[in-house]
PDB file of C-alpha atoms and ligand atoms in Angstrom:
ATOM      1  CA  MET O 624       0.000   0.000   0.000  1.00 74.00           C
ATOM      2  CA  PRO O 625       1.523   3.380  -0.922  1.00 76.00           C
ATOM      3  CA  GLU O 626       2.109   6.046   1.710  1.00 85.00           C
ATOM      4  CA  LEU O 627      -0.864   8.395   1.487  1.00 91.00           C
ATOM      5  CA  ARG O 628      -0.364  12.096   0.860  1.00 94.00           C
ATOM      6  CA  TYR O 629      -3.833  12.809   2.224  1.00 96.00           C
ATOM      7  CA  LYS O 630      -5.363  10.421   4.763  1.00 96.00           C
ATOM      8  CA  ARG O 631      -8.897  11.816   4.632  1.00 98.00           C
ATOM      9  CA  VAL O 632     -10.269  13.371   1.490  1.00 98.00           C
ATOM     10  CA  LEU O 633     -13.417  15.138   0.380  1.00 98.00           C
ATOM     11  CA  LEU O 634     -14.061  14.244  -3.240  1.00 98.00           C
ATOM     12  CA  LYS O 635     -16.333  16.607  -5.158  1.00 97.00           C
ATOM     13  CA  LEU O 636     -17.855  15.089  -8.284  1.00 95.00           C
ATOM     14  CA  SER O 637     -19.769  17.268 -10.688  1.00 91.00           C
ATOM     15  CA  GLY O 638     -23.231  16.004 -11.552  1.00 92.00           C
ATOM     16  CA  GLU O 639     -22.546  16.698 -15.232  1.00 88.00           C
ATOM     17  CA  ALA O 640     -19.746  14.165 -15.180  1.00 87.00           C
ATOM     18  CA  LEU O 641     -22.207  11.379 -14.352  1.00 92.00           C
ATOM     19  CA  SER O 642     -24.051  11.924 -17.604  1.00 92.00           C
ATOM     20  CA  GLY O 643     -21.049  10.811 -19.691  1.00 89.00           C
ATOM     21  CA  GLU O 644     -21.532  11.655 -23.349  1.00 89.00           C
ATOM     22  CA  ASN O 645     -25.216  12.472 -22.818  1.00 88.00           C
ATOM     23  CA  LYS O 646     -26.451  16.001 -22.260  1.00 85.00           C
ATOM     24  CA  PHE O 647     -28.133  15.108 -18.998  1.00 89.00           C
ATOM     25  CA  GLY O 648     -29.224  12.194 -16.833  1.00 93.00           C
ATOM     26  CA  ILE O 649     -27.190   9.398 -15.279  1.00 95.00           C
ATOM     27  CA  ASP O 650     -25.098   7.181 -17.540  1.00 95.00           C
ATOM     28  CA  PRO O 651     -24.590   3.867 -15.669  1.00 95.00           C
ATOM     29  CA  ALA O 652     -21.370   2.986 -17.549  1.00 95.00           C
ATOM     30  CA  THR O 653     -19.811   6.346 -16.609  1.00 94.00           C
ATOM     31  CA  VAL O 654     -20.911   6.056 -12.978  1.00 96.00           C
ATOM     32  CA  SER O 655     -19.429   2.590 -12.863  1.00 96.00           C
ATOM     33  CA  ALA O 656     -16.111   3.787 -14.380  1.00 95.00           C
ATOM     34  CA  ILE O 657     -15.868   6.616 -11.827  1.00 95.00           C
ATOM     35  CA  CYS O 658     -16.639   4.198  -9.004  1.00 96.00           C
ATOM     36  CA  SER O 659     -13.907   1.805 -10.190  1.00 95.00           C
ATOM     37  CA  GLU O 660     -11.472   4.714 -10.030  1.00 94.00           C
ATOM     38  CA  ILE O 661     -12.719   5.508  -6.505  1.00 96.00           C
ATOM     39  CA  GLY O 662     -12.434   1.816  -5.587  1.00 95.00           C
ATOM     40  CA  GLU O 663      -8.739   1.796  -6.422  1.00 94.00           C
ATOM     41  CA  VAL O 664      -7.939   4.613  -4.020  1.00 94.00           C
ATOM     42  CA  LEU O 665     -10.068   3.009  -1.314  1.00 96.00           C
ATOM     43  CA  GLY O 666      -7.637   0.117  -1.638  1.00 94.00           C
ATOM     44  CA  TYR O 667      -4.910   2.517  -0.448  1.00 93.00           C
ATOM     45  CA  GLY O 668      -6.786   2.973   2.829  1.00 95.00           C
ATOM     46  CA  VAL O 669      -7.921   6.546   2.254  1.00 97.00           C
ATOM     47  CA  GLU O 670     -10.949   7.774   4.193  1.00 98.00           C
ATOM     48  CA  LEU O 671     -13.310   9.205   1.638  1.00 98.00           C
ATOM     49  CA  ALA O 672     -16.274  11.535   1.814  1.00 98.00           C
ATOM     50  CA  VAL O 673     -18.024  12.430  -1.447  1.00 98.00           C
ATOM     51  CA  VAL O 674     -20.172  15.399  -2.421  1.00 98.00           C
ATOM     52  CA  ILE O 675     -21.943  15.162  -5.774  1.00 96.00           C
ATOM     53  CA  GLY O 676     -23.522  17.990  -7.735  1.00 94.00           C
ATOM     54  CA  GLY O 677     -26.911  17.763  -9.385  1.00 94.00           C
ATOM     55  CA  GLY O 678     -26.382  19.606 -12.679  1.00 90.00           C
ATOM     56  CA  ASN O 679     -26.929  16.514 -14.829  1.00 91.00           C
ATOM     57  CA  ILE O 680     -30.508  16.163 -13.613  1.00 90.00           C
ATOM     58  CA  PHE O 681     -31.170  19.809 -12.950  1.00 80.00           C
ATOM     59  CA  ARG O 682     -30.164  20.822 -16.469  1.00 76.00           C
ATOM     60  CA  GLY O 683     -32.724  18.352 -17.823  1.00 74.00           C
ATOM     61  CA  MET O 684     -35.362  20.267 -15.888  1.00 76.00           C
ATOM     62  CA  ALA O 685     -34.180  23.703 -17.010  1.00 76.00           C
ATOM     63  CA  GLY O 686     -37.505  24.427 -18.703  1.00 75.00           C
ATOM     64  CA  ALA O 687     -39.442  23.550 -15.570  1.00 77.00           C
ATOM     65  CA  THR O 688     -37.380  25.858 -13.363  1.00 79.00           C
ATOM     66  CA  GLN O 689     -37.501  28.871 -15.685  1.00 84.00           C
ATOM     67  CA  GLY O 690     -39.001  31.854 -13.926  1.00 88.00           C
ATOM     68  CA  MET O 691     -39.158  29.983 -10.642  1.00 90.00           C
ATOM     69  CA  GLU O 692     -38.187  31.547  -7.367  1.00 92.00           C
ATOM     70  CA  ARG O 693     -34.490  30.941  -6.757  1.00 92.00           C
ATOM     71  CA  ALA O 694     -35.027  29.124  -3.458  1.00 93.00           C
ATOM     72  CA  SER O 695     -37.548  26.681  -4.992  1.00 93.00           C
ATOM     73  CA  ALA O 696     -35.231  25.934  -7.903  1.00 93.00           C
ATOM     74  CA  ASP O 697     -32.359  25.388  -5.474  1.00 93.00           C
ATOM     75  CA  TYR O 698     -34.421  22.870  -3.494  1.00 95.00           C
ATOM     76  CA  MET O 699     -35.050  20.979  -6.735  1.00 94.00           C
ATOM     77  CA  GLY O 700     -31.295  21.011  -7.314  1.00 94.00           C
ATOM     78  CA  MET O 701     -30.717  19.582  -3.843  1.00 96.00           C
ATOM     79  CA  LEU O 702     -33.156  16.751  -4.567  1.00 96.00           C
ATOM     80  CA  ALA O 703     -31.224  16.074  -7.785  1.00 95.00           C
ATOM     81  CA  THR O 704     -28.056  15.512  -5.764  1.00 97.00           C
ATOM     82  CA  VAL O 705     -29.877  12.832  -3.774  1.00 97.00           C
ATOM     83  CA  LEU O 706     -30.648  10.896  -6.984  1.00 97.00           C
ATOM     84  CA  ASN O 707     -26.970  11.055  -7.910  1.00 97.00           C
ATOM     85  CA  ALA O 708     -25.883  10.029  -4.418  1.00 98.00           C
ATOM     86  CA  VAL O 709     -28.071   6.919  -4.504  1.00 98.00           C
ATOM     87  CA  ALA O 710     -26.756   6.027  -7.994  1.00 97.00           C
ATOM     88  CA  VAL O 711     -23.148   6.322  -6.831  1.00 97.00           C
ATOM     89  CA  GLN O 712     -23.916   4.365  -3.663  1.00 98.00           C
ATOM     90  CA  ASP O 713     -25.391   1.551  -5.728  1.00 98.00           C
ATOM     91  CA  ALA O 714     -22.403   1.462  -8.092  1.00 97.00           C
ATOM     92  CA  LEU O 715     -19.878   1.463  -5.227  1.00 98.00           C
ATOM     93  CA  GLU O 716     -21.731  -1.280  -3.399  1.00 98.00           C
ATOM     94  CA  LYS O 717     -21.821  -3.420  -6.552  1.00 97.00           C
ATOM     95  CA  LEU O 718     -18.021  -3.196  -6.457  1.00 97.00           C
ATOM     96  CA  GLY O 719     -18.084  -4.390  -2.840  1.00 97.00           C
ATOM     97  CA  HIS O 720     -17.461  -1.094  -1.033  1.00 98.00           C
ATOM     98  CA  ASP O 721     -19.223  -0.146   2.151  1.00 98.00           C
ATOM     99  CA  THR O 722     -21.060   3.183   1.824  1.00 98.00           C
ATOM    100  CA  ARG O 723     -23.495   5.415   3.648  1.00 98.00           C
ATOM    101  CA  VAL O 724     -25.566   8.216   2.117  1.00 98.00           C
ATOM    102  CA  LEU O 725     -26.163  11.071   4.563  1.00 98.00           C
ATOM    103  CA  SER O 726     -28.550  13.799   3.504  1.00 98.00           C
ATOM    104  CA  ALA O 727     -28.626  17.416   4.653  1.00 98.00           C
ATOM    105  CA  ILE O 728     -32.404  17.300   4.139  1.00 98.00           C
ATOM    106  CA  THR O 729     -34.001  14.574   6.194  1.00 98.00           C
ATOM    107  CA  MET O 730     -35.542  11.777   4.143  1.00 97.00           C
ATOM    108  CA  GLN O 731     -35.030   8.884   6.464  1.00 96.00           C
ATOM    109  CA  GLU O 732     -36.742   6.255   4.307  1.00 97.00           C
ATOM    110  CA  ILE O 733     -34.038   6.780   1.696  1.00 97.00           C
ATOM    111  CA  CYS O 734     -30.890   7.638   3.604  1.00 98.00           C
ATOM    112  CA  GLU O 735     -29.499   8.677   6.941  1.00 98.00           C
ATOM    113  CA  PRO O 736     -29.681  12.267   8.097  1.00 98.00           C
ATOM    114  CA  TYR O 737     -26.380  14.133   7.937  1.00 98.00           C
ATOM    115  CA  ILE O 738     -24.943  14.230  11.441  1.00 98.00           C
ATOM    116  CA  ARG O 739     -21.327  15.368  11.535  1.00 98.00           C
ATOM    117  CA  ARG O 740     -20.129  13.036  14.285  1.00 98.00           C
ATOM    118  CA  ARG O 741     -21.891  10.080  12.695  1.00 98.00           C
ATOM    119  CA  ALA O 742     -20.304  10.872   9.332  1.00 98.00           C
ATOM    120  CA  ALA O 743     -16.895  10.991  11.001  1.00 98.00           C
ATOM    121  CA  ARG O 744     -17.519   7.563  12.630  1.00 98.00           C
ATOM    122  CA  HIS O 745     -18.461   6.063   9.271  1.00 98.00           C
ATOM    123  CA  LEU O 746     -15.235   7.435   7.794  1.00 98.00           C
ATOM    124  CA  GLN O 747     -13.177   5.955  10.637  1.00 98.00           C
ATOM    125  CA  LYS O 748     -14.812   2.586   9.909  1.00 97.00           C
ATOM    126  CA  GLY O 749     -13.717   2.782   6.282  1.00 97.00           C
ATOM    127  CA  ARG O 750     -17.134   3.519   4.804  1.00 98.00           C
ATOM    128  CA  VAL O 751     -17.473   5.937   1.929  1.00 98.00           C
ATOM    129  CA  VAL O 752     -19.681   8.773   3.187  1.00 98.00           C
ATOM    130  CA  ILE O 753     -21.761  10.252   0.373  1.00 98.00           C
ATOM    131  CA  CYS O 754     -23.101  13.633   1.445  1.00 98.00           C
ATOM    132  CA  ALA O 755     -26.362  14.435  -0.334  1.00 98.00           C
ATOM    133  CA  ALA O 756     -28.624  17.508  -0.618  1.00 98.00           C
ATOM    134  CA  GLY O 757     -25.834  20.087  -0.563  1.00 97.00           C
ATOM    135  CA  THR O 758     -25.814  22.183   2.596  1.00 97.00           C
ATOM    136  CA  GLY O 759     -29.591  21.820   2.883  1.00 97.00           C
ATOM    137  CA  ASN O 760     -29.954  25.546   2.192  1.00 97.00           C
ATOM    138  CA  PRO O 761     -30.848  27.445  -0.950  1.00 96.00           C
ATOM    139  CA  TYR O 762     -28.344  29.978  -2.341  1.00 95.00           C
ATOM    140  CA  PHE O 763     -25.413  27.646  -1.597  1.00 95.00           C
ATOM    141  CA  THR O 764     -23.782  25.589  -4.331  1.00 95.00           C
ATOM    142  CA  THR O 765     -22.608  22.003  -4.032  1.00 96.00           C
ATOM    143  CA  ASP O 766     -19.045  23.370  -4.295  1.00 96.00           C
ATOM    144  CA  THR O 767     -19.702  25.261  -1.091  1.00 97.00           C
ATOM    145  CA  ALA O 768     -21.227  22.122   0.428  1.00 98.00           C
ATOM    146  CA  ALA O 769     -18.014  20.285  -0.488  1.00 98.00           C
ATOM    147  CA  ALA O 770     -15.837  22.926   1.216  1.00 98.00           C
ATOM    148  CA  LEU O 771     -18.101  22.899   4.287  1.00 98.00           C
ATOM    149  CA  ARG O 772     -18.147  19.098   4.642  1.00 98.00           C
ATOM    150  CA  GLY O 773     -14.432  18.955   3.924  1.00 98.00           C
ATOM    151  CA  MET O 774     -13.763  21.246   6.857  1.00 98.00           C
ATOM    152  CA  GLU O 775     -16.200  19.846   9.357  1.00 97.00           C
ATOM    153  CA  LEU O 776     -15.068  16.281   8.646  1.00 98.00           C
ATOM    154  CA  LYS O 777     -11.445  17.394   9.031  1.00 98.00           C
ATOM    155  CA  CYS O 778     -10.411  16.283   5.565  1.00 98.00           C
ATOM    156  CA  ASN O 779      -6.823  16.949   4.544  1.00 98.00           C
ATOM    157  CA  ALA O 780      -7.763  17.980   1.013  1.00 98.00           C
ATOM    158  CA  LEU O 781     -10.694  18.734  -1.226  1.00 98.00           C
ATOM    159  CA  ILE O 782     -10.325  17.022  -4.595  1.00 97.00           C
ATOM    160  CA  LYS O 783     -12.548  18.449  -7.298  1.00 96.00           C
ATOM    161  CA  ALA O 784     -12.688  15.753  -9.959  1.00 93.00           C
ATOM    162  CA  THR O 785     -14.008  16.940 -13.302  1.00 89.00           C
ATOM    163  CA  LYS O 786     -13.837  16.275 -17.020  1.00 86.00           C
ATOM    164  CA  VAL O 787     -10.755  18.503 -17.392  1.00 88.00           C
ATOM    165  CA  ASP O 788      -7.404  17.727 -15.793  1.00 92.00           C
ATOM    166  CA  GLY O 789      -6.688  20.980 -14.001  1.00 94.00           C
ATOM    167  CA  VAL O 790      -7.053  24.739 -14.041  1.00 94.00           C
ATOM    168  CA  TYR O 791      -6.041  26.553 -17.229  1.00 93.00           C
ATOM    169  CA  ASP O 792      -5.468  30.223 -17.992  1.00 89.00           C
ATOM    170  CA  LYS O 793      -8.260  29.987 -20.593  1.00 87.00           C
ATOM    171  CA  ASP O 794     -10.760  27.365 -21.734  1.00 87.00           C
ATOM    172  CA  PRO O 795      -8.673  24.419 -23.071  1.00 88.00           C
ATOM    173  CA  ALA O 796     -11.657  23.195 -25.102  1.00 85.00           C
ATOM    174  CA  LYS O 797     -11.624  26.441 -27.103  1.00 91.00           C
ATOM    175  CA  TYR O 798      -7.958  27.440 -27.051  1.00 92.00           C
ATOM    176  CA  PRO O 799      -5.312  24.824 -27.890  1.00 92.00           C
ATOM    177  CA  ASP O 800      -2.599  27.109 -26.458  1.00 95.00           C
ATOM    178  CA  ALA O 801      -4.236  27.222 -23.009  1.00 93.00           C
ATOM    179  CA  VAL O 802      -1.672  26.680 -20.253  1.00 94.00           C
ATOM    180  CA  LYS O 803      -2.349  24.515 -17.209  1.00 94.00           C
ATOM    181  CA  TYR O 804      -1.335  25.798 -13.785  1.00 95.00           C
ATOM    182  CA  ARG O 805       0.479  23.408 -11.457  1.00 95.00           C
ATOM    183  CA  ARG O 806      -0.366  25.528  -8.423  1.00 95.00           C
ATOM    184  CA  ILE O 807      -2.195  28.777  -7.808  1.00 96.00           C
ATOM    185  CA  SER O 808      -3.177  30.679  -4.690  1.00 96.00           C
ATOM    186  CA  TYR O 809      -6.712  30.926  -3.367  1.00 96.00           C
ATOM    187  CA  SER O 810      -6.772  34.680  -3.962  1.00 94.00           C
ATOM    188  CA  GLU O 811      -5.581  34.248  -7.556  1.00 94.00           C
ATOM    189  CA  ALA O 812      -8.283  31.642  -8.180  1.00 93.00           C
ATOM    190  CA  ILE O 813     -10.922  34.067  -6.907  1.00 93.00           C
ATOM    191  CA  SER O 814      -9.651  37.299  -8.472  1.00 91.00           C
ATOM    192  CA  ARG O 815      -8.925  35.817 -11.896  1.00 87.00           C
ATOM    193  CA  ARG O 816     -12.244  33.987 -11.973  1.00 84.00           C
ATOM    194  CA  LEU O 817     -10.577  30.814 -13.186  1.00 85.00           C
ATOM    195  CA  GLY O 818     -13.688  28.734 -12.664  1.00 81.00           C
ATOM    196  CA  VAL O 819     -12.076  26.480 -10.046  1.00 87.00           C
ATOM    197  CA  MET O 820     -15.054  26.666  -7.709  1.00 92.00           C
ATOM    198  CA  ASP O 821     -17.345  29.511  -6.738  1.00 92.00           C
ATOM    199  CA  ALA O 822     -15.880  32.277  -4.605  1.00 94.00           C
ATOM    200  CA  THR O 823     -17.783  31.244  -1.442  1.00 95.00           C
ATOM    201  CA  ALA O 824     -16.302  27.740  -1.609  1.00 97.00           C
ATOM    202  CA  ILE O 825     -12.766  28.993  -2.253  1.00 97.00           C
ATOM    203  CA  SER O 826     -13.035  31.594   0.538  1.00 96.00           C
ATOM    204  CA  LEU O 827     -14.153  28.936   2.996  1.00 96.00           C
ATOM    205  CA  ALA O 828     -11.253  26.690   1.998  1.00 97.00           C
ATOM    206  CA  MET O 829      -8.830  29.627   2.214  1.00 97.00           C
ATOM    207  CA  GLU O 830      -9.931  30.638   5.705  1.00 96.00           C
ATOM    208  CA  ASN O 831      -9.355  27.093   6.891  1.00 96.00           C
ATOM    209  CA  ASN O 832      -6.284  26.280   4.809  1.00 96.00           C
ATOM    210  CA  LEU O 833      -7.939  23.354   3.068  1.00 97.00           C
ATOM    211  CA  PRO O 834      -6.046  22.640  -0.163  1.00 97.00           C
ATOM    212  CA  ILE O 835      -8.218  22.248  -3.272  1.00 98.00           C
ATOM    213  CA  ILE O 836      -6.944  20.026  -6.061  1.00 97.00           C
ATOM    214  CA  VAL O 837      -8.663  20.122  -9.444  1.00 96.00           C
ATOM    215  CA  CYS O 838      -8.025  17.026 -11.548  1.00 95.00           C
ATOM    216  CA  ASN O 839      -9.547  14.613 -14.023  1.00 92.00           C
ATOM    217  CA  MET O 840     -11.851  11.987 -12.597  1.00 89.00           C
ATOM    218  CA  LEU O 841     -11.064   9.169 -14.993  1.00 89.00           C
ATOM    219  CA  ASN O 842      -7.419   9.293 -16.031  1.00 91.00           C
ATOM    220  CA  GLY O 843      -5.737   8.034 -12.845  1.00 92.00           C
ATOM    221  CA  ASP O 844      -5.124  11.571 -11.470  1.00 94.00           C
ATOM    222  CA  ILE O 845      -6.812  10.810  -8.138  1.00 95.00           C
ATOM    223  CA  LYS O 846      -4.538   7.798  -7.596  1.00 94.00           C
ATOM    224  CA  ARG O 847      -1.430   9.763  -8.526  1.00 94.00           C
ATOM    225  CA  LEU O 848      -2.392  12.562  -6.186  1.00 94.00           C
ATOM    226  CA  LEU O 849      -2.887  10.299  -3.215  1.00 94.00           C
ATOM    227  CA  ARG O 850       0.442   8.567  -3.894  1.00 93.00           C
ATOM    228  CA  GLY O 851       2.094  11.985  -3.697  1.00 92.00           C
ATOM    229  CA  GLU O 852       2.734  12.396  -7.432  1.00 94.00           C
ATOM    230  CA  GLU O 853       2.012  15.527  -9.475  1.00 92.00           C
ATOM    231  CA  ALA O 854      -1.504  15.663 -10.889  1.00 95.00           C
ATOM    232  CA  GLY O 855      -4.010  18.375 -11.672  1.00 96.00           C
ATOM    233  CA  THR O 856      -3.756  21.873 -10.205  1.00 97.00           C
ATOM    234  CA  ILE O 857      -3.420  22.582  -6.509  1.00 97.00           C
ATOM    235  CA  VAL O 858      -5.041  25.700  -5.066  1.00 97.00           C
ATOM    236  CA  GLN O 859      -3.512  26.675  -1.726  1.00 95.00           C
ATOM    237  CA  GLY O 860      -2.103  29.542   0.329  1.00 92.00           C
ATOM    238  CA  GLU O 861       0.605  31.847  -1.090  1.00 81.00           C
TER     239      GLU O 861
HETATM  240  P1  GTP E1052     -22.452   1.457  13.169  1.00 58.16           P
HETATM  241  O1  GTP E1052     -23.469   1.618  14.233  1.00 58.16           O
HETATM  242  O2  GTP E1052     -21.284   2.373  13.319  1.00 58.16           O
HETATM  243  O3  GTP E1052     -22.031   0.052  12.905  1.00 58.16           O
HETATM  244  O4  GTP E1052     -23.099   2.005  11.797  1.00 58.16           O
HETATM  245  P2  GTP E1052     -24.209   1.367  10.881  1.00 58.16           P
HETATM  246  O5  GTP E1052     -24.496   2.438   9.889  1.00 58.16           O
HETATM  247  O6  GTP E1052     -23.806   0.061  10.285  1.00 58.16           O
HETATM  248  O7  GTP E1052     -25.377   1.073  11.866  1.00 58.16           O
HETATM  249  P3  GTP E1052     -26.879   1.421  11.812  1.00 58.16           P
HETATM  250  O8  GTP E1052     -27.522   0.379  12.633  1.00 58.16           O
HETATM  251  O9  GTP E1052     -27.048   2.874  12.149  1.00 58.16           O
HETATM  252  O10 GTP E1052     -27.279   1.240  10.284  1.00 58.16           O
HETATM  253  C1  GTP E1052     -27.547   0.005   9.688  1.00 58.16           C
HETATM  254  C2  GTP E1052     -28.045   0.269   8.274  1.00 58.16           C
HETATM  255  O11 GTP E1052     -29.200   1.085   8.294  1.00 58.16           O
HETATM  256  C3  GTP E1052     -27.035   0.991   7.373  1.00 58.16           C
HETATM  257  O12 GTP E1052     -27.122   0.473   6.055  1.00 58.16           O
HETATM  258  C4  GTP E1052     -27.479   2.415   7.409  1.00 58.16           C
HETATM  259  O13 GTP E1052     -27.163   3.115   6.212  1.00 58.16           O
HETATM  260  C5  GTP E1052     -28.995   2.254   7.535  1.00 58.16           C
HETATM  261  N1  GTP E1052     -29.543   3.407   8.251  1.00 58.16           N
HETATM  262  C6  GTP E1052     -29.194   3.879   9.463  1.00 58.16           C
HETATM  263  N2  GTP E1052     -29.901   4.973   9.785  1.00 58.16           N
HETATM  264  C7  GTP E1052     -30.756   5.195   8.747  1.00 58.16           C
HETATM  265  C8  GTP E1052     -31.759   6.176   8.460  1.00 58.16           C
HETATM  266  O14 GTP E1052     -32.011   7.096   9.220  1.00 58.16           O
HETATM  267  N3  GTP E1052     -32.420   6.050   7.265  1.00 58.16           N
HETATM  268  C9  GTP E1052     -32.117   5.068   6.379  1.00 58.16           C
HETATM  269  N4  GTP E1052     -32.810   5.029   5.237  1.00 58.16           N
HETATM  270  N5  GTP E1052     -31.209   4.123   6.622  1.00 58.16           N
HETATM  271  C10 GTP E1052     -30.525   4.181   7.776  1.00 58.16           C
END
C-alpha cells in the first residue's frame, strides 16, 4: 500500500460528469467507471467523503425551473443531488465497497440524516460517506457544500474531480494554447475567476487552509495525487 499524501479526502464530483456523453441524466457505464477509479484509491486505505452535484438532472429540468423563485429551484437542485448520491452508492456497493448516504435534508426512508459526528464515525470505519442535498440551504452551491463538509469532517484535502485535468489560464476546449497551472493561490483563483469553484467555496477553503486540487476523474489523477505524485492543479495559500 503506498504512503498516502492525504489520509482523509473530500471528493467533489460534478453532476454533469455522471451523464457521460449524454447532455443530462445518469449514464450507468460512466458512474461505474468513476466508481472503479474511486475503488482503487479506497484500496490505499484513504478515508473518503463524497459530495456530488446535481447539474446533470437539474439541467434536464431547465424548462421547468424557468421563472421559478431561486429558493424553490435550489431545493429541486438539492433533490437532484440525492438521486446522484443513490446512484453512486449503488455502483460502489456493486463493487463491494461499504457506503453510507447522509442527507442534509431529512428523508429517512431513503438515507441517513447528515450528522457530523456520525459521518466521522463512518469514515473511521472505512465507509465511503456520500453527502447528499448540498448544505440543505438554498443559495449555496454544491461546491460550497463540499468545502463545508471537507472542513467539518477534518479532511486533509478537497479534490474536485471533473472532465478537465486541471485549471487553465483559458478554456482548453476552445484554445489549444491554453496553459495549465500546477499551483495557484486561493486569492488568484478568486480574483482571476478561473472557474475552479465559486468564490464562497474557495473563501471557505482559504480561511481554513484546506487545499483544493482540481483534476480529471477518470485518467488516474486521483490515484497519482494520493500517492504523492504531481496531478491536476493545486489551489492553496501563497
Ligand atoms: P455502526 O453503528 O457504526 O455500525 O453504523 P451502521 O451504519 O452500520 O449502523 P446502523 O444500525 O445505524 O445502520 C444500519 C443500516 O441502516 C445501514 O445500512 C445504514 O445506512 C442504515 N440506516 C441507518 N440509519 C438510517 C436512516 O435514518 N435512514 C435510512 N434510510 N437508513 C438508515
